[in-house]
């Protein structure tokens, strides 16, 4: 019974992240804030959104997002403000342009290069094994003699 209770408590942990004093009175603004918070990375927890994190910095970022929304910023303006302040690392899904484009394309490019190298290696290895016809008659006789022993 204890493991079940522990598992349920761990699953409910993200629900404790957003504190009641952070929630906005306007349900539409709160929904936008929650959606934006799911897109931003907690800089302490690394692969957790600020919406799910209990870290103090995540709380500060959630408050910052809500502050910008109440000031009248659009979702894009809020994200741009946070990225300008903390860098692109704060995005859970980084953009696919600029320097990130090289990172997005590096994986598939390395796969293509590895496949090409493998194909060349296998082709050369296959042609290196076909040496039987290149032996002279005396060499072939000596080879047969050694193999028969």
PDB file of N, CA and C in Angstrom, residues 81-136:
ATOM      1  N   UNK A  81      10.533  38.155 -24.991  1.00  0.00           N
ATOM      2  CA  UNK A  81      11.087  38.820 -23.809  1.00  0.00           C
ATOM      3  C   UNK A  81      11.889  37.834 -22.962  1.00  0.00           C
ATOM      4  N   UNK A  82      11.328  36.660 -22.724  1.00  0.00           N
ATOM      5  CA  UNK A  82      12.014  35.660 -21.894  1.00  0.00           C
ATOM      6  C   UNK A  82      13.271  35.152 -22.593  1.00  0.00           C
ATOM      7  N   UNK A  83      13.192  34.921 -23.917  1.00  0.00           N
ATOM      8  CA  UNK A  83      14.362  34.437 -24.661  1.00  0.00           C
ATOM      9  C   UNK A  83      15.447  35.504 -24.688  1.00  0.00           C
ATOM     10  N   UNK A  84      15.074  36.766 -24.861  1.00  0.00           N
ATOM     11  CA  UNK A  84      16.067  37.848 -24.843  1.00  0.00           C
ATOM     12  C   UNK A  84      16.763  37.936 -23.486  1.00  0.00           C
ATOM     13  N   UNK A  85      16.032  37.653 -22.450  1.00  0.00           N
ATOM     14  CA  UNK A  85      16.575  37.777 -21.099  1.00  0.00           C
ATOM     15  C   UNK A  85      17.408  36.559 -20.683  1.00  0.00           C
ATOM     16  N   UNK A  86      16.979  35.337 -21.090  1.00  0.00           N
ATOM     17  CA  UNK A  86      17.634  34.112 -20.615  1.00  0.00           C
ATOM     18  C   UNK A  86      18.303  33.299 -21.715  1.00  0.00           C
ATOM     19  N   UNK A  87      18.119  33.655 -22.963  1.00  0.00           N
ATOM     20  CA  UNK A  87      18.722  32.911 -24.064  1.00  0.00           C
ATOM     21  C   UNK A  87      17.801  31.801 -24.565  1.00  0.00           C
ATOM     22  N   UNK A  88      18.165  31.227 -25.713  1.00  0.00           N
ATOM     23  CA  UNK A  88      17.316  30.199 -26.333  1.00  0.00           C
ATOM     24  C   UNK A  88      17.282  28.905 -25.553  1.00  0.00           C
ATOM     25  N   UNK A  89      18.197  28.722 -24.631  1.00  0.00           N
ATOM     26  CA  UNK A  89      18.202  27.502 -23.827  1.00  0.00           C
ATOM     27  C   UNK A  89      16.921  27.357 -23.017  1.00  0.00           C
ATOM     28  N   UNK A  90      16.255  28.471 -22.745  1.00  0.00           N
ATOM     29  CA  UNK A  90      15.049  28.451 -21.923  1.00  0.00           C
ATOM     30  C   UNK A  90      13.862  27.816 -22.666  1.00  0.00           C
ATOM     31  N   UNK A  91      13.966  27.665 -23.987  1.00  0.00           N
ATOM     32  CA  UNK A  91      12.886  27.053 -24.764  1.00  0.00           C
ATOM     33  C   UNK A  91      12.997  25.532 -24.719  1.00  0.00           C
ATOM     34  N   UNK A  92      11.890  24.865 -24.398  1.00  0.00           N
ATOM     35  CA  UNK A  92      11.900  23.399 -24.413  1.00  0.00           C
ATOM     36  C   UNK A  92      11.969  22.873 -25.845  1.00  0.00           C
ATOM     37  N   UNK A  93      11.379  23.599 -26.785  1.00  0.00           N
ATOM     38  CA  UNK A  93      11.466  23.242 -28.205  1.00  0.00           C
ATOM     39  C   UNK A  93      12.174  24.380 -28.926  1.00  0.00           C
ATOM     40  N   UNK A  94      13.507  24.275 -29.098  1.00  0.00           N
ATOM     41  CA  UNK A  94      14.248  25.371 -29.717  1.00  0.00           C
ATOM     42  C   UNK A  94      13.819  25.608 -31.163  1.00  0.00           C
ATOM     43  N   UNK A  95      14.087  26.804 -31.630  1.00  0.00           N
ATOM     44  CA  UNK A  95      13.722  27.162 -33.001  1.00  0.00           C
ATOM     45  C   UNK A  95      14.593  26.413 -33.998  1.00  0.00           C
ATOM     46  N   UNK A  96      14.145  26.331 -35.226  1.00  0.00           N
ATOM     47  CA  UNK A  96      14.887  25.600 -36.259  1.00  0.00           C
ATOM     48  C   UNK A  96      15.571  26.528 -37.241  1.00  0.00           C
ATOM     49  N   UNK A  97      16.065  27.661 -36.780  1.00  0.00           N
ATOM     50  CA  UNK A  97      16.745  28.588 -37.688  1.00  0.00           C
ATOM     51  C   UNK A  97      18.070  29.029 -37.071  1.00  0.00           C
ATOM     52  N   UNK A  98      18.864  29.732 -37.852  1.00  0.00           N
ATOM     53  CA  UNK A  98      20.141  30.249 -37.368  1.00  0.00           C
ATOM     54  C   UNK A  98      21.120  29.151 -37.016  1.00  0.00           C
ATOM     55  N   UNK A  99      21.763  29.303 -35.873  1.00  0.00           N
ATOM     56  CA  UNK A  99      22.762  28.323 -35.430  1.00  0.00           C
ATOM     57  C   UNK A  99      22.114  26.986 -35.107  1.00  0.00           C
ATOM     58  N   UNK A 100      20.858  27.002 -34.695  1.00  0.00           N
ATOM     59  CA  UNK A 100      20.171  25.744 -34.383  1.00  0.00           C
ATOM     60  C   UNK A 100      19.949  24.887 -35.621  1.00  0.00           C
ATOM     61  N   UNK A 101      19.883  25.512 -36.789  1.00  0.00           N
ATOM     62  CA  UNK A 101      19.679  24.761 -38.020  1.00  0.00           C
ATOM     63  C   UNK A 101      20.826  23.776 -38.245  1.00  0.00           C
ATOM     64  N   UNK A 102      22.036  24.196 -37.942  1.00  0.00           N
ATOM     65  CA  UNK A 102      23.194  23.293 -38.073  1.00  0.00           C
ATOM     66  C   UNK A 102      23.045  22.097 -37.136  1.00  0.00           C
ATOM     67  N   UNK A 103      22.556  22.331 -35.930  1.00  0.00           N
ATOM     68  CA  UNK A 103      22.353  21.232 -34.980  1.00  0.00           C
ATOM     69  C   UNK A 103      21.247  20.295 -35.441  1.00  0.00           C
ATOM     70  N   UNK A 104      20.172  20.850 -36.007  1.00  0.00           N
ATOM     71  CA  UNK A 104      19.066  20.023 -36.490  1.00  0.00           C
ATOM     72  C   UNK A 104      19.508  19.158 -37.675  1.00  0.00           C
ATOM     73  N   UNK A 105      20.383  19.688 -38.510  1.00  0.00           N
ATOM     74  CA  UNK A 105      20.800  18.961 -39.714  1.00  0.00           C
ATOM     75  C   UNK A 105      22.014  18.070 -39.487  1.00  0.00           C
ATOM     76  N   UNK A 106      22.735  18.253 -38.391  1.00  0.00           N
ATOM     77  CA  UNK A 106      23.959  17.484 -38.152  1.00  0.00           C
ATOM     78  C   UNK A 106      23.682  15.994 -37.996  1.00  0.00           C
ATOM     79  N   UNK A 107      22.638  15.620 -37.295  1.00  0.00           N
ATOM     80  CA  UNK A 107      22.315  14.209 -37.091  1.00  0.00           C
ATOM     81  C   UNK A 107      22.045  13.470 -38.400  1.00  0.00           C
ATOM     82  N   UNK A 108      21.103  13.943 -39.222  1.00  0.00           N
ATOM     83  CA  UNK A 108      20.855  13.267 -40.502  1.00  0.00           C
ATOM     84  C   UNK A 108      22.076  13.289 -41.429  1.00  0.00           C
ATOM     85  N   UNK A 109      22.840  14.378 -41.401  1.00  0.00           N
ATOM     86  CA  UNK A 109      24.037  14.444 -42.251  1.00  0.00           C
ATOM     87  C   UNK A 109      25.061  13.396 -41.823  1.00  0.00           C
ATOM     88  N   UNK A 110      25.251  13.231 -40.515  1.00  0.00           N
ATOM     89  CA  UNK A 110      26.204  12.211 -40.050  1.00  0.00           C
ATOM     90  C   UNK A 110      25.723  10.808 -40.392  1.00  0.00           C
ATOM     91  N   UNK A 111      24.410  10.581 -40.376  1.00  0.00           N
ATOM     92  CA  UNK A 111      23.870   9.278 -40.763  1.00  0.00           C
ATOM     93  C   UNK A 111      24.169   8.987 -42.227  1.00  0.00           C
ATOM     94  N   UNK A 112      23.977   9.966 -43.108  1.00  0.00           N
ATOM     95  CA  UNK A 112      24.259   9.788 -44.533  1.00  0.00           C
ATOM     96  C   UNK A 112      25.747   9.509 -44.755  1.00  0.00           C
ATOM     97  N   UNK A 113      26.610  10.242 -44.078  1.00  0.00           N
ATOM     98  CA  UNK A 113      28.056  10.030 -44.204  1.00  0.00           C
ATOM     99  C   UNK A 113      28.438   8.630 -43.714  1.00  0.00           C
ATOM    100  N   UNK A 114      27.870   8.201 -42.589  1.00  0.00           N
ATOM    101  CA  UNK A 114      28.174   6.869 -42.054  1.00  0.00           C
ATOM    102  C   UNK A 114      27.719   5.774 -43.010  1.00  0.00           C
ATOM    103  N   UNK A 115      26.552   5.943 -43.617  1.00  0.00           N
ATOM    104  CA  UNK A 115      26.071   4.956 -44.583  1.00  0.00           C
ATOM    105  C   UNK A 115      26.970   4.909 -45.817  1.00  0.00           C
ATOM    106  N   UNK A 116      27.437   6.064 -46.280  1.00  0.00           N
ATOM    107  CA  UNK A 116      28.335   6.100 -47.439  1.00  0.00           C
ATOM    108  C   UNK A 116      29.666   5.423 -47.122  1.00  0.00           C
ATOM    109  N   UNK A 117      30.215   5.694 -45.957  1.00  0.00           N
ATOM    110  CA  UNK A 117      31.482   5.064 -45.557  1.00  0.00           C
ATOM    111  C   UNK A 117      31.299   3.556 -45.436  1.00  0.00           C
ATOM    112  N   UNK A 118      30.181   3.132 -44.866  1.00  0.00           N
ATOM    113  CA  UNK A 118      29.911   1.693 -44.742  1.00  0.00           C
ATOM    114  C   UNK A 118      29.790   1.029 -46.102  1.00  0.00           C
ATOM    115  N   UNK A 119      29.113   1.688 -47.041  1.00  0.00           N
ATOM    116  CA  UNK A 119      28.958   1.124 -48.382  1.00  0.00           C
ATOM    117  C   UNK A 119      30.307   0.979 -49.076  1.00  0.00           C
ATOM    118  N   UNK A 120      31.155   1.999 -48.969  1.00  0.00           N
ATOM    119  CA  UNK A 120      32.493   1.934 -49.578  1.00  0.00           C
ATOM    120  C   UNK A 120      33.317   0.829 -48.931  1.00  0.00           C
ATOM    121  N   UNK A 121      33.247   0.731 -47.609  1.00  0.00           N
ATOM    122  CA  UNK A 121      34.000  -0.309 -46.896  1.00  0.00           C
ATOM    123  C   UNK A 121      33.544  -1.702 -47.314  1.00  0.00           C
ATOM    124  N   UNK A 122      32.239  -1.919 -47.373  1.00  0.00           N
ATOM    125  CA  UNK A 122      31.737  -3.244 -47.745  1.00  0.00           C
ATOM    126  C   UNK A 122      32.054  -3.582 -49.200  1.00  0.00           C
ATOM    127  N   UNK A 123      32.015  -2.606 -50.074  1.00  0.00           N
ATOM    128  CA  UNK A 123      32.343  -2.849 -51.478  1.00  0.00           C
ATOM    129  C   UNK A 123      33.817  -3.228 -51.623  1.00  0.00           C
ATOM    130  N   UNK A 124      34.697  -2.515 -50.944  1.00  0.00           N
ATOM    131  CA  UNK A 124      36.131  -2.828 -51.012  1.00  0.00           C
ATOM    132  C   UNK A 124      36.438  -4.174 -50.373  1.00  0.00           C
ATOM    133  N   UNK A 125      35.791  -4.476 -49.289  1.00  0.00           N
ATOM    134  CA  UNK A 125      36.005  -5.751 -48.617  1.00  0.00           C
ATOM    135  C   UNK A 125      35.547  -6.913 -49.495  1.00  0.00           C
ATOM    136  N   UNK A 126      34.440  -6.731 -50.200  1.00  0.00           N
ATOM    137  CA  UNK A 126      33.940  -7.771 -51.098  1.00  0.00           C
ATOM    138  C   UNK A 126      34.859  -7.992 -52.278  1.00  0.00           C
ATOM    139  N   UNK A 127      35.440  -6.919 -52.837  1.00  0.00           N
ATOM    140  CA  UNK A 127      36.339  -7.070 -53.986  1.00  0.00           C
ATOM    141  C   UNK A 127      37.703  -7.601 -53.566  1.00  0.00           C
ATOM    142  N   UNK A 128      38.096  -7.408 -52.319  1.00  0.00           N
ATOM    143  CA  UNK A 128      39.389  -7.902 -51.852  1.00  0.00           C
ATOM    144  C   UNK A 128      39.381  -9.424 -51.687  1.00  0.00           C
ATOM    145  N   UNK A 129      38.228 -10.012 -51.502  1.00  0.00           N
ATOM    146  CA  UNK A 129      38.139 -11.454 -51.312  1.00  0.00           C
ATOM    147  C   UNK A 129      38.211 -12.237 -52.619  1.00  0.00           C
ATOM    148  N   UNK A 130      37.983 -11.610 -53.717  1.00  0.00           N
ATOM    149  CA  UNK A 130      37.992 -12.335 -54.996  1.00  0.00           C
ATOM    150  C   UNK A 130      39.393 -12.311 -55.596  1.00  0.00           C
ATOM    151  N   UNK A 131      40.330 -12.997 -54.967  1.00  0.00           N
ATOM    152  CA  UNK A 131      41.716 -13.033 -55.425  1.00  0.00           C
ATOM    153  C   UNK A 131      42.088 -14.396 -56.016  1.00  0.00           C
ATOM    154  N   UNK A 132      41.180 -15.352 -56.042  1.00  0.00           N
ATOM    155  CA  UNK A 132      41.508 -16.693 -56.518  1.00  0.00           C
ATOM    156  C   UNK A 132      41.977 -16.700 -57.963  1.00  0.00           C
ATOM    157  N   UNK A 133      41.344 -15.930 -58.823  1.00  0.00           N
ATOM    158  CA  UNK A 133      41.708 -15.914 -60.244  1.00  0.00           C
ATOM    159  C   UNK A 133      43.030 -15.225 -60.497  1.00  0.00           C
ATOM    160  N   UNK A 134      43.571 -14.501 -59.570  1.00  0.00           N
ATOM    161  CA  UNK A 134      44.801 -13.763 -59.785  1.00  0.00           C
ATOM    162  C   UNK A 134      46.053 -14.561 -59.419  1.00  0.00           C
ATOM    163  N   UNK A 135      45.891 -15.796 -58.936  1.00  0.00           N
ATOM    164  CA  UNK A 135      47.055 -16.619 -58.583  1.00  0.00           C
ATOM    165  C   UNK A 135      47.588 -17.346 -59.824  1.00  0.00           C
ATOM    166  N   UNK A 136      48.902 -17.479 -59.871  1.00  0.00           N
ATOM    167  CA  UNK A 136      49.507 -18.268 -60.954  1.00  0.00           C
ATOM    168  C   UNK A 136      49.266 -19.749 -60.668  1.00  0.00           C
TER     169      UNK A 136
END
